[in-house]
Short mmCIF file of N, CA and C in Angstrom, two decimals:
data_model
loop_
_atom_site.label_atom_id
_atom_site.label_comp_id
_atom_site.label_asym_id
_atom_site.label_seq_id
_atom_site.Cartn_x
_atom_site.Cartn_y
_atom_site.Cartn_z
N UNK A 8 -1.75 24.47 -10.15
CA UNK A 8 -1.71 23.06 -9.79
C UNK A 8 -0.59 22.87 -8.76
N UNK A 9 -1.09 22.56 -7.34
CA UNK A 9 0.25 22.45 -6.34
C UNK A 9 0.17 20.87 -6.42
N UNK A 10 1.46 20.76 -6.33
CA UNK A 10 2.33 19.59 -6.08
C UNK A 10 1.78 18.76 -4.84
N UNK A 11 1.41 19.39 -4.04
CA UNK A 11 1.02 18.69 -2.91
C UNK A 11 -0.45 17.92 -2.76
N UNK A 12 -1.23 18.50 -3.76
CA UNK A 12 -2.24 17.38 -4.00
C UNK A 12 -2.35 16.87 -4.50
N UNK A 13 -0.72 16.63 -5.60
CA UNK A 13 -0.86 15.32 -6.53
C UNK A 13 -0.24 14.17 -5.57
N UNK A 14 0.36 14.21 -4.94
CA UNK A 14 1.34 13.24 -4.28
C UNK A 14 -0.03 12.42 -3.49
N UNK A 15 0.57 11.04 -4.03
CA UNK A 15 -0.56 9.52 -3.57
C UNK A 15 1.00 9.31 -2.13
N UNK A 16 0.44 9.05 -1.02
CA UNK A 16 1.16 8.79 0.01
C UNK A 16 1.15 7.29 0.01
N UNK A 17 2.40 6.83 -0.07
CA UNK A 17 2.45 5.10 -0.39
C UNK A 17 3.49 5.15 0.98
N UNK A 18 3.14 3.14 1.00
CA UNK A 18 4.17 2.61 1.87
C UNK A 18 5.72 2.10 0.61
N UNK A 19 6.70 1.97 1.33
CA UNK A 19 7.76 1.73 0.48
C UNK A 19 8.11 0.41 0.80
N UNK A 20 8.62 -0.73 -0.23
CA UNK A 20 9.37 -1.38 -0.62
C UNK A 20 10.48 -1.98 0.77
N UNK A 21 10.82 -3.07 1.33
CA UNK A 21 11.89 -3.26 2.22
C UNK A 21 12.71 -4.48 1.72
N UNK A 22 13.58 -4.45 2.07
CA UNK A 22 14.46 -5.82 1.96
C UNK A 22 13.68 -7.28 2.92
N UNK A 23 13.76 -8.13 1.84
CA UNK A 23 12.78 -9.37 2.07
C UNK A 23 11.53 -9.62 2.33
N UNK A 24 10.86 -7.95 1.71
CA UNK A 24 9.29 -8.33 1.40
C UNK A 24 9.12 -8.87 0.32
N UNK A 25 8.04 -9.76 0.15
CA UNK A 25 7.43 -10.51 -0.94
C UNK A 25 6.85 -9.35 -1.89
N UNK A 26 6.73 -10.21 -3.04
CA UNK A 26 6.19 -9.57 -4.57
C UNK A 26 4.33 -9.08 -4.02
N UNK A 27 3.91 -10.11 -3.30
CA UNK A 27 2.35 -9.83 -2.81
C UNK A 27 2.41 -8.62 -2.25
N UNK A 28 3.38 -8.72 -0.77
CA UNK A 28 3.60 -7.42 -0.30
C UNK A 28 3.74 -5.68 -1.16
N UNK A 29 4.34 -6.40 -1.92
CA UNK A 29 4.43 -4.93 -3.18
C UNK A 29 3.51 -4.65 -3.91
N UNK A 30 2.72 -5.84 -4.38
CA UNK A 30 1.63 -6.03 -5.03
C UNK A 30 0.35 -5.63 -4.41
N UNK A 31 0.13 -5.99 -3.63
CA UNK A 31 -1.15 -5.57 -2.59
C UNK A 31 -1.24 -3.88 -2.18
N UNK A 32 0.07 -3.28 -1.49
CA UNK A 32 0.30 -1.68 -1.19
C UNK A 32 0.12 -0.67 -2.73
N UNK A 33 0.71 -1.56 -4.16
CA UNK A 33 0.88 -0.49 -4.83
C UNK A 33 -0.96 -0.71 -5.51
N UNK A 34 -1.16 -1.82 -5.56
CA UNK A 34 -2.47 -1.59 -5.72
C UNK A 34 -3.68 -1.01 -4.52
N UNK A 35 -3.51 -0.81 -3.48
CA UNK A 35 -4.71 -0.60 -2.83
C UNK A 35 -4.30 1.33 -3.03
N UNK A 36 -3.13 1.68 -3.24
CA UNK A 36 -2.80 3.24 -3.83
C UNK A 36 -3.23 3.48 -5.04
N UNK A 37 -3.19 2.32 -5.65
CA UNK A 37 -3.73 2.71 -7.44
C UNK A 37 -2.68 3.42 -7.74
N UNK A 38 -1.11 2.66 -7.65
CA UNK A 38 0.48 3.29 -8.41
C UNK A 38 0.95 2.02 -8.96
N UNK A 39 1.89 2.66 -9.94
CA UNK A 39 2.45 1.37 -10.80
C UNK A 39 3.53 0.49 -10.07
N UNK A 40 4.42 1.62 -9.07
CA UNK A 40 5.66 1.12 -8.32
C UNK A 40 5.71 2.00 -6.82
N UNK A 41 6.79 1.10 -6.00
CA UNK A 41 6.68 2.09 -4.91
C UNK A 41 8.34 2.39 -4.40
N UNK A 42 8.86 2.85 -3.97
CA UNK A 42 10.32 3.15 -3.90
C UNK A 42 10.55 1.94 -2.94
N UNK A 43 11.94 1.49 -3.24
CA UNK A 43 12.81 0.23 -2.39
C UNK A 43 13.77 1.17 -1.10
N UNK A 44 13.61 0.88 -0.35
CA UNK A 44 14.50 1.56 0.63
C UNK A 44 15.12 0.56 1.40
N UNK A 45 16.50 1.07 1.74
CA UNK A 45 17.17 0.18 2.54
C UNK A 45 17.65 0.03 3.86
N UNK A 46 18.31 -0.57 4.42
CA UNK A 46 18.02 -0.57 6.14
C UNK A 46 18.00 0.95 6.84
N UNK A 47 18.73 1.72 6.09
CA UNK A 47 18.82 3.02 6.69
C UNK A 47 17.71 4.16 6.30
N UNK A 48 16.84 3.47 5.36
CA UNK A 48 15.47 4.16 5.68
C UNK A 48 15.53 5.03 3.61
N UNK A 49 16.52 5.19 3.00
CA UNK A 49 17.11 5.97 1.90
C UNK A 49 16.08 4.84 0.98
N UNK A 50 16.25 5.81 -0.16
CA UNK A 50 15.48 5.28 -1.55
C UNK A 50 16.43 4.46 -2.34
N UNK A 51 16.42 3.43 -2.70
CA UNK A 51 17.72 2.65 -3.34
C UNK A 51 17.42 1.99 -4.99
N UNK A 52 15.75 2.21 -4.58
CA UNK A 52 15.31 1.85 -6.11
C UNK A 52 14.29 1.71 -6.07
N UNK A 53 13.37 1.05 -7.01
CA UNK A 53 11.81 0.79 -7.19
C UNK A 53 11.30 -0.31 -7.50
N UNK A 54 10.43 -0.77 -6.92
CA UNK A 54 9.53 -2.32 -7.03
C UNK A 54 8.46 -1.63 -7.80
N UNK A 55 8.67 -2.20 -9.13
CA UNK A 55 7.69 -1.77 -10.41
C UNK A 55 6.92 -2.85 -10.56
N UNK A 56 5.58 -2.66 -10.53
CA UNK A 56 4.55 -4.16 -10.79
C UNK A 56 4.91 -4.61 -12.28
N UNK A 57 5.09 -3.28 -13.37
CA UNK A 57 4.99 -3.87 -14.89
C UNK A 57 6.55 -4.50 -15.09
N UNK A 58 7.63 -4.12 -14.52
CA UNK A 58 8.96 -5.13 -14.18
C UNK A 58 9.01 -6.63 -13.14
N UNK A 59 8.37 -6.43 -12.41
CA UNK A 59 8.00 -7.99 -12.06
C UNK A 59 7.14 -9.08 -12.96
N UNK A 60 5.99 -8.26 -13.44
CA UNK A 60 4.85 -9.13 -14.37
C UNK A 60 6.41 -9.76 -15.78
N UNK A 61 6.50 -8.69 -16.46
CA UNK A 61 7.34 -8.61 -17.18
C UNK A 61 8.95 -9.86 -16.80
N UNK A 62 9.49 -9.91 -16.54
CA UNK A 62 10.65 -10.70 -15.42
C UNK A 62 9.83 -12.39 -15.42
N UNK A 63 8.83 -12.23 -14.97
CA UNK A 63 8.21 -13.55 -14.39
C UNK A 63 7.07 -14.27 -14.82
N UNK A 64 6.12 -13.38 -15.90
CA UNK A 64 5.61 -13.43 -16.71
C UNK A 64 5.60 -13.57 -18.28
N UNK A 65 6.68 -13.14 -18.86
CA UNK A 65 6.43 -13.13 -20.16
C UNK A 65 7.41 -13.46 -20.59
N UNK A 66 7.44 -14.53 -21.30
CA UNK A 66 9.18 -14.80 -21.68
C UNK A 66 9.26 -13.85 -22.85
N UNK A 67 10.75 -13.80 -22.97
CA UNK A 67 11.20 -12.68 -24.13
C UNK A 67 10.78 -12.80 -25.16
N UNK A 68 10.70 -14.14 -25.76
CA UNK A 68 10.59 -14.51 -27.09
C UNK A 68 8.78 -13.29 -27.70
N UNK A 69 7.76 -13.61 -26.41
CA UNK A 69 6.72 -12.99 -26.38
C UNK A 69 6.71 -11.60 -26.97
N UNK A 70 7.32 -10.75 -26.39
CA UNK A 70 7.50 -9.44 -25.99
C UNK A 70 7.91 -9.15 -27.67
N UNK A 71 9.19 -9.98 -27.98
CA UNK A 71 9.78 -9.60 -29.33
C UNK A 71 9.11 -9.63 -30.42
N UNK A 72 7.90 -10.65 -30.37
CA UNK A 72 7.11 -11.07 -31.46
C UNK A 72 5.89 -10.74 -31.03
N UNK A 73 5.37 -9.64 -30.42
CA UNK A 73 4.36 -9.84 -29.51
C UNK A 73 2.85 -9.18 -30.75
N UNK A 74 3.41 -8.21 -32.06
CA UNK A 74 2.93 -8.04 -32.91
C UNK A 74 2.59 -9.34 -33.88
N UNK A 75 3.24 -10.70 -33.39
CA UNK A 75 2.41 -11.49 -34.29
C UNK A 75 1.69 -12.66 -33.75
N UNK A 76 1.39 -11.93 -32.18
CA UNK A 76 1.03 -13.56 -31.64
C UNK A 76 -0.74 -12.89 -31.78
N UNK A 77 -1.51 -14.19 -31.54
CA UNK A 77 -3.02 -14.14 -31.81
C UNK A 77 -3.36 -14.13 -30.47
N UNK A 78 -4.23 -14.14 -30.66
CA UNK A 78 -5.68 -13.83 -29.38
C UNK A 78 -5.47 -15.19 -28.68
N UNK A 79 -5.04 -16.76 -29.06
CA UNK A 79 -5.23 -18.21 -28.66
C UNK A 79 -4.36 -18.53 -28.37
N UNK A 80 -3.51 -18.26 -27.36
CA UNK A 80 -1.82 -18.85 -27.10
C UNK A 80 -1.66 -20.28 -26.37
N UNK A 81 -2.74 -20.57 -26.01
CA UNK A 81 -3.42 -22.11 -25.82
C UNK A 81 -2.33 -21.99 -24.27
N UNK A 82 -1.69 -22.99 -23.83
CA UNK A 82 -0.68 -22.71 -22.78
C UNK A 82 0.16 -21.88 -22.10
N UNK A 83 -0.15 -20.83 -22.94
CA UNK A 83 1.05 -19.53 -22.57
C UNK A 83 0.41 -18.31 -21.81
N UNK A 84 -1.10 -18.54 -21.50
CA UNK A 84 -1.35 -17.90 -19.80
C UNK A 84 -0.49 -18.63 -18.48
N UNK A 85 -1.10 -17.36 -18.08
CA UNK A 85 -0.42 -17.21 -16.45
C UNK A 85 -1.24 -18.16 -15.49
N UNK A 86 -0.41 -19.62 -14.96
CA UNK A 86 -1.16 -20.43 -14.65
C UNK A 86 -1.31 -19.84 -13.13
N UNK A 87 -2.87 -20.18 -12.63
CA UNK A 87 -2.77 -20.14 -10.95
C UNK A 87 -1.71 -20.03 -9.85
N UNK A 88 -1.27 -21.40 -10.84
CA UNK A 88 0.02 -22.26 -9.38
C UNK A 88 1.19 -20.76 -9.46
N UNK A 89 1.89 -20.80 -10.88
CA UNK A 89 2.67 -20.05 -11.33
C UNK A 89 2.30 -18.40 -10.53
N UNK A 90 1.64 -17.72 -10.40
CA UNK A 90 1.08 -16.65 -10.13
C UNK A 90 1.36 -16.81 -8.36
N UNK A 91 0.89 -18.11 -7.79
CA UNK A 91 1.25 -18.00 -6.20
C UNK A 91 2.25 -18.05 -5.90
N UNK A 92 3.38 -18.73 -6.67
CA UNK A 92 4.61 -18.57 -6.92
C UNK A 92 5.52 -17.71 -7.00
N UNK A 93 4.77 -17.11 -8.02
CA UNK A 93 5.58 -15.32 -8.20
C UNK A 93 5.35 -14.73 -6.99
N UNK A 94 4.02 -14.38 -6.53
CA UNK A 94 3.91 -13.78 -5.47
C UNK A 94 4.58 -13.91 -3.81
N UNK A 95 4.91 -14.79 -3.58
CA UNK A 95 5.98 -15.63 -2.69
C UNK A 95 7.13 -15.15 -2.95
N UNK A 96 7.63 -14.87 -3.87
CA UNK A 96 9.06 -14.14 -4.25
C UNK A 96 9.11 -13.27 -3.27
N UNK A 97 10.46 -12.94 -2.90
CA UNK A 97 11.30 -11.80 -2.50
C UNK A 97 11.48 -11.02 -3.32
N UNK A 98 11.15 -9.18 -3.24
CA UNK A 98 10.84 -8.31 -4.23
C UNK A 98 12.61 -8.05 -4.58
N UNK A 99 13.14 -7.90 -3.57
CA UNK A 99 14.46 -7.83 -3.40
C UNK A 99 15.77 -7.91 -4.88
N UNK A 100 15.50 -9.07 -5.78
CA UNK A 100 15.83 -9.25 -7.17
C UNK A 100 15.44 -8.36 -8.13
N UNK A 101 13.87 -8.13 -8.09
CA UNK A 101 13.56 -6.94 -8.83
C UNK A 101 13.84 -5.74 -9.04
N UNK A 102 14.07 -5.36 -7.87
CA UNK A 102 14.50 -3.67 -8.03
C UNK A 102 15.07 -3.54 -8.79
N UNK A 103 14.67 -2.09 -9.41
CA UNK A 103 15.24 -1.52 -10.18
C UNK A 103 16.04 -0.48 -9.81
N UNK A 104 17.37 -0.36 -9.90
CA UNK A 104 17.95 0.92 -9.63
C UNK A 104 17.77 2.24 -10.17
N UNK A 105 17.39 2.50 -11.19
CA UNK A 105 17.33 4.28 -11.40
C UNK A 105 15.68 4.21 -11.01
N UNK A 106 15.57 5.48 -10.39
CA UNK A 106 14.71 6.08 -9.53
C UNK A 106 14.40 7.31 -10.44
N UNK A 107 12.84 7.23 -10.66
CA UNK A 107 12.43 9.42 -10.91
C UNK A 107 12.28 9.58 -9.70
N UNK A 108 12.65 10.72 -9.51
CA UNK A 108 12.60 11.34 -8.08
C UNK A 108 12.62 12.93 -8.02
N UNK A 109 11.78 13.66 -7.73
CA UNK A 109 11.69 14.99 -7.84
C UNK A 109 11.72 15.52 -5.69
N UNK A 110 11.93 16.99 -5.82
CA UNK A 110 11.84 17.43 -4.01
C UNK A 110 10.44 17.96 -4.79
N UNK A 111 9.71 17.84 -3.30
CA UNK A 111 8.43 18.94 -3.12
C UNK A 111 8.26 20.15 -3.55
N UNK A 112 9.24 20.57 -3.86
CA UNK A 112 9.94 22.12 -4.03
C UNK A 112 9.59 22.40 -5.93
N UNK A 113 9.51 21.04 -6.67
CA UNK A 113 9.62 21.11 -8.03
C UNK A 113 8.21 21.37 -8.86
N UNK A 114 8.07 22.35 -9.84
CA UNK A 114 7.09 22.53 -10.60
C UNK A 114 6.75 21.19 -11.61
N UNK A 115 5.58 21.11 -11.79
CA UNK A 115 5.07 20.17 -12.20
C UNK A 115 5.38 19.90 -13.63
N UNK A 116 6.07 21.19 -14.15
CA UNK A 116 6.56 21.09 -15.92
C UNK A 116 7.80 19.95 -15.55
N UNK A 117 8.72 19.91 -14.46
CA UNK A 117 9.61 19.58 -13.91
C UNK A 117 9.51 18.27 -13.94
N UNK A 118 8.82 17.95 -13.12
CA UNK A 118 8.07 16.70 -12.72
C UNK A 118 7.93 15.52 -14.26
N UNK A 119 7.06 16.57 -15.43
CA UNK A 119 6.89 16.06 -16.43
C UNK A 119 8.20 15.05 -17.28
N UNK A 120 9.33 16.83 -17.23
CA UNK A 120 9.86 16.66 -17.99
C UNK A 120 11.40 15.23 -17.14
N UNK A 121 11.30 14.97 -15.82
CA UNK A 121 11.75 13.78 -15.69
C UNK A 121 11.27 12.55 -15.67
N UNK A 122 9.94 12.74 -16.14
CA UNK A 122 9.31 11.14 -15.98
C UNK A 122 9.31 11.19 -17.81
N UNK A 123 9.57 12.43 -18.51
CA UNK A 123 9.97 11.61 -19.98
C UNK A 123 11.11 11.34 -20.22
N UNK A 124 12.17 11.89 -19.57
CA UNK A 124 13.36 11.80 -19.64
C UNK A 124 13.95 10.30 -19.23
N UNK A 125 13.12 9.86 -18.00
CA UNK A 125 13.52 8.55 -18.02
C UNK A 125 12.04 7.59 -17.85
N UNK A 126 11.68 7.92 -19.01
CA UNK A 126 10.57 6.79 -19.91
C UNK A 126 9.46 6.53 -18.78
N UNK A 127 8.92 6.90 -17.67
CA UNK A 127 8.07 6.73 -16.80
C UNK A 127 6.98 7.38 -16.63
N UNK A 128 6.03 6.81 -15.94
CA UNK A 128 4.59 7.34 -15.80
C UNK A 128 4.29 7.93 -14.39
N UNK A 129 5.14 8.14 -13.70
CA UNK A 129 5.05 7.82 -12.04
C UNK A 129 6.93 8.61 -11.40
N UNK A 130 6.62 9.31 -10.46
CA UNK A 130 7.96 9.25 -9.68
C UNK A 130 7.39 9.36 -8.49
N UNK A 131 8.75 9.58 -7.27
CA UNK A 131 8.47 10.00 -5.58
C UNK A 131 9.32 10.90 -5.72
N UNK A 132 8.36 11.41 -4.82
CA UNK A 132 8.40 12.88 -4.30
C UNK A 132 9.20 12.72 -3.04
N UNK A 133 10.44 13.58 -2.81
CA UNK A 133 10.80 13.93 -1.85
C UNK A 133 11.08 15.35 -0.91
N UNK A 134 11.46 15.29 0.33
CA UNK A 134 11.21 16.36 1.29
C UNK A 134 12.72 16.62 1.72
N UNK A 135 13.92 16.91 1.72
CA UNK A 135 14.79 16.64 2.59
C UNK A 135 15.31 15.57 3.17
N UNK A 136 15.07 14.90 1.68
CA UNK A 136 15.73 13.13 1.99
C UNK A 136 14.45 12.04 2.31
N UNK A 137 13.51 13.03 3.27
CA UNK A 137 12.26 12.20 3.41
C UNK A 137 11.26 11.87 2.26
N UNK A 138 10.73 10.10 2.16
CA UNK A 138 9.66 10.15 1.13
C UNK A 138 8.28 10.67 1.42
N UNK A 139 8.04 11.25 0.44
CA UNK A 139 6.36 11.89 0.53
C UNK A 139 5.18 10.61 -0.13
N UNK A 140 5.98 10.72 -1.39
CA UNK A 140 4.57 9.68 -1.65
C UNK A 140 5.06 9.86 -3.49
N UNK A 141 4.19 8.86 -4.24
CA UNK A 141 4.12 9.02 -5.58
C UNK A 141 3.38 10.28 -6.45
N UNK A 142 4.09 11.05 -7.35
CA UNK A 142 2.84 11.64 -8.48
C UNK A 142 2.76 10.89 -9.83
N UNK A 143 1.80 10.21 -10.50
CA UNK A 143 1.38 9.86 -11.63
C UNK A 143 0.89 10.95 -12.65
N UNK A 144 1.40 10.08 -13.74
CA UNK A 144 0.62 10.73 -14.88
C UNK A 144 -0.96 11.03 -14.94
N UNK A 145 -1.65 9.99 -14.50
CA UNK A 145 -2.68 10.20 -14.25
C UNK A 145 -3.14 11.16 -13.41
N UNK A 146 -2.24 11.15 -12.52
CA UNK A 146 -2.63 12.27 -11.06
C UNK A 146 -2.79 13.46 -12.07
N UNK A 147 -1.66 13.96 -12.55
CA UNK A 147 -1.54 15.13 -12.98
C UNK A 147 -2.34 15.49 -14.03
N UNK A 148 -2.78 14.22 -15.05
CA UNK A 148 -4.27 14.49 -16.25
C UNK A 148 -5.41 14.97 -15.14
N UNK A 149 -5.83 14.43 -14.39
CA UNK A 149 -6.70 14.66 -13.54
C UNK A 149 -7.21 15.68 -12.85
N UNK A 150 -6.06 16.43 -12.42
CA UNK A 150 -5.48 17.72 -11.51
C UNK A 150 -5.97 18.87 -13.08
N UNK A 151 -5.53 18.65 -14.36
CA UNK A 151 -5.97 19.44 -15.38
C UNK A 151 -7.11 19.37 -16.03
N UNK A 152 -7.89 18.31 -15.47
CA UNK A 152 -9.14 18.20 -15.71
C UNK A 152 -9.90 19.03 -14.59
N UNK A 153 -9.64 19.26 -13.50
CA UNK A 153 -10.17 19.78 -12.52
C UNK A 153 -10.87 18.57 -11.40
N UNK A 154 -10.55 17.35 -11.74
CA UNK A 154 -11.28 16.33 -11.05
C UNK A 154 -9.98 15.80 -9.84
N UNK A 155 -10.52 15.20 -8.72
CA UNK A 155 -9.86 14.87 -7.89
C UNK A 155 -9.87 12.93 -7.26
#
């Protein structure tokens, strides 16, 4: 299994793109997040879709009790207006600072064993400072399925 055909080639994250902007790239890749980079081009963190939804979506109280809420929360969807709203945001607040990040150079046990290490499904791949692109969990179920 080479490394190089798991990597999804994404656009990255900039200072004062919108949540849509992040939203639109990491979905038309089919990735959860895409790396934040800053004026000098470096990885500084990650615009995670399930940390924005999460942030702007779900109040805490939800999350904590989320084993006893029912199927009928009557008001407590995600209204239209609210949703164009979020998306208008500057991703910029979100970031997250710790980054998985593996070089091209790394075996895929490697790969594994830092996306459990820090609780993730997804890292970027780098080259000599340069970004390559995302590998997913999925990528890599896939790659052992033999499917592409």
């Amino acid at each position: 299994m080479e490394i190089s055909n798991l990597i999804i080639p994404t656009g990255v994250a900039r200072p004062g793109m919108t949540v849509a902007e992040v939203f639109r790239e990491c979905v038309r890749t089919d990735v959860p997040g895409i790396p934040f980079c800053g004026a000098d081009g470096c990885i500084r963190g990650k615009a995670s879709i399930r940390h924005i939804l999460k942030e702007k979506c779900i109040p805490d109280f939800m999350v904590k009790h989320s084993h006893l809420l029912g199927d009928q929360l009557g008001r407590l969807h995600i209204q239209e207006e609210h949703a164009r709203e979020v998306l208008a945001l500057p991703v910029d607040p979100f970031v997250l600072p710790q980054v998985a990040e593996a070089s091209a150079a790394s075996p895929i046990a490697k790969i594994l064993a830092i996306m459990e290490d820090l609780d993730t499904t997804y890292l970027f791949v780098t080259d000599g400072g340069d970004y390559l692109g995302v590998i997913t969990i999925m990528g890599i179920a896939r790659a052992m399925l033999g499917q592409r």
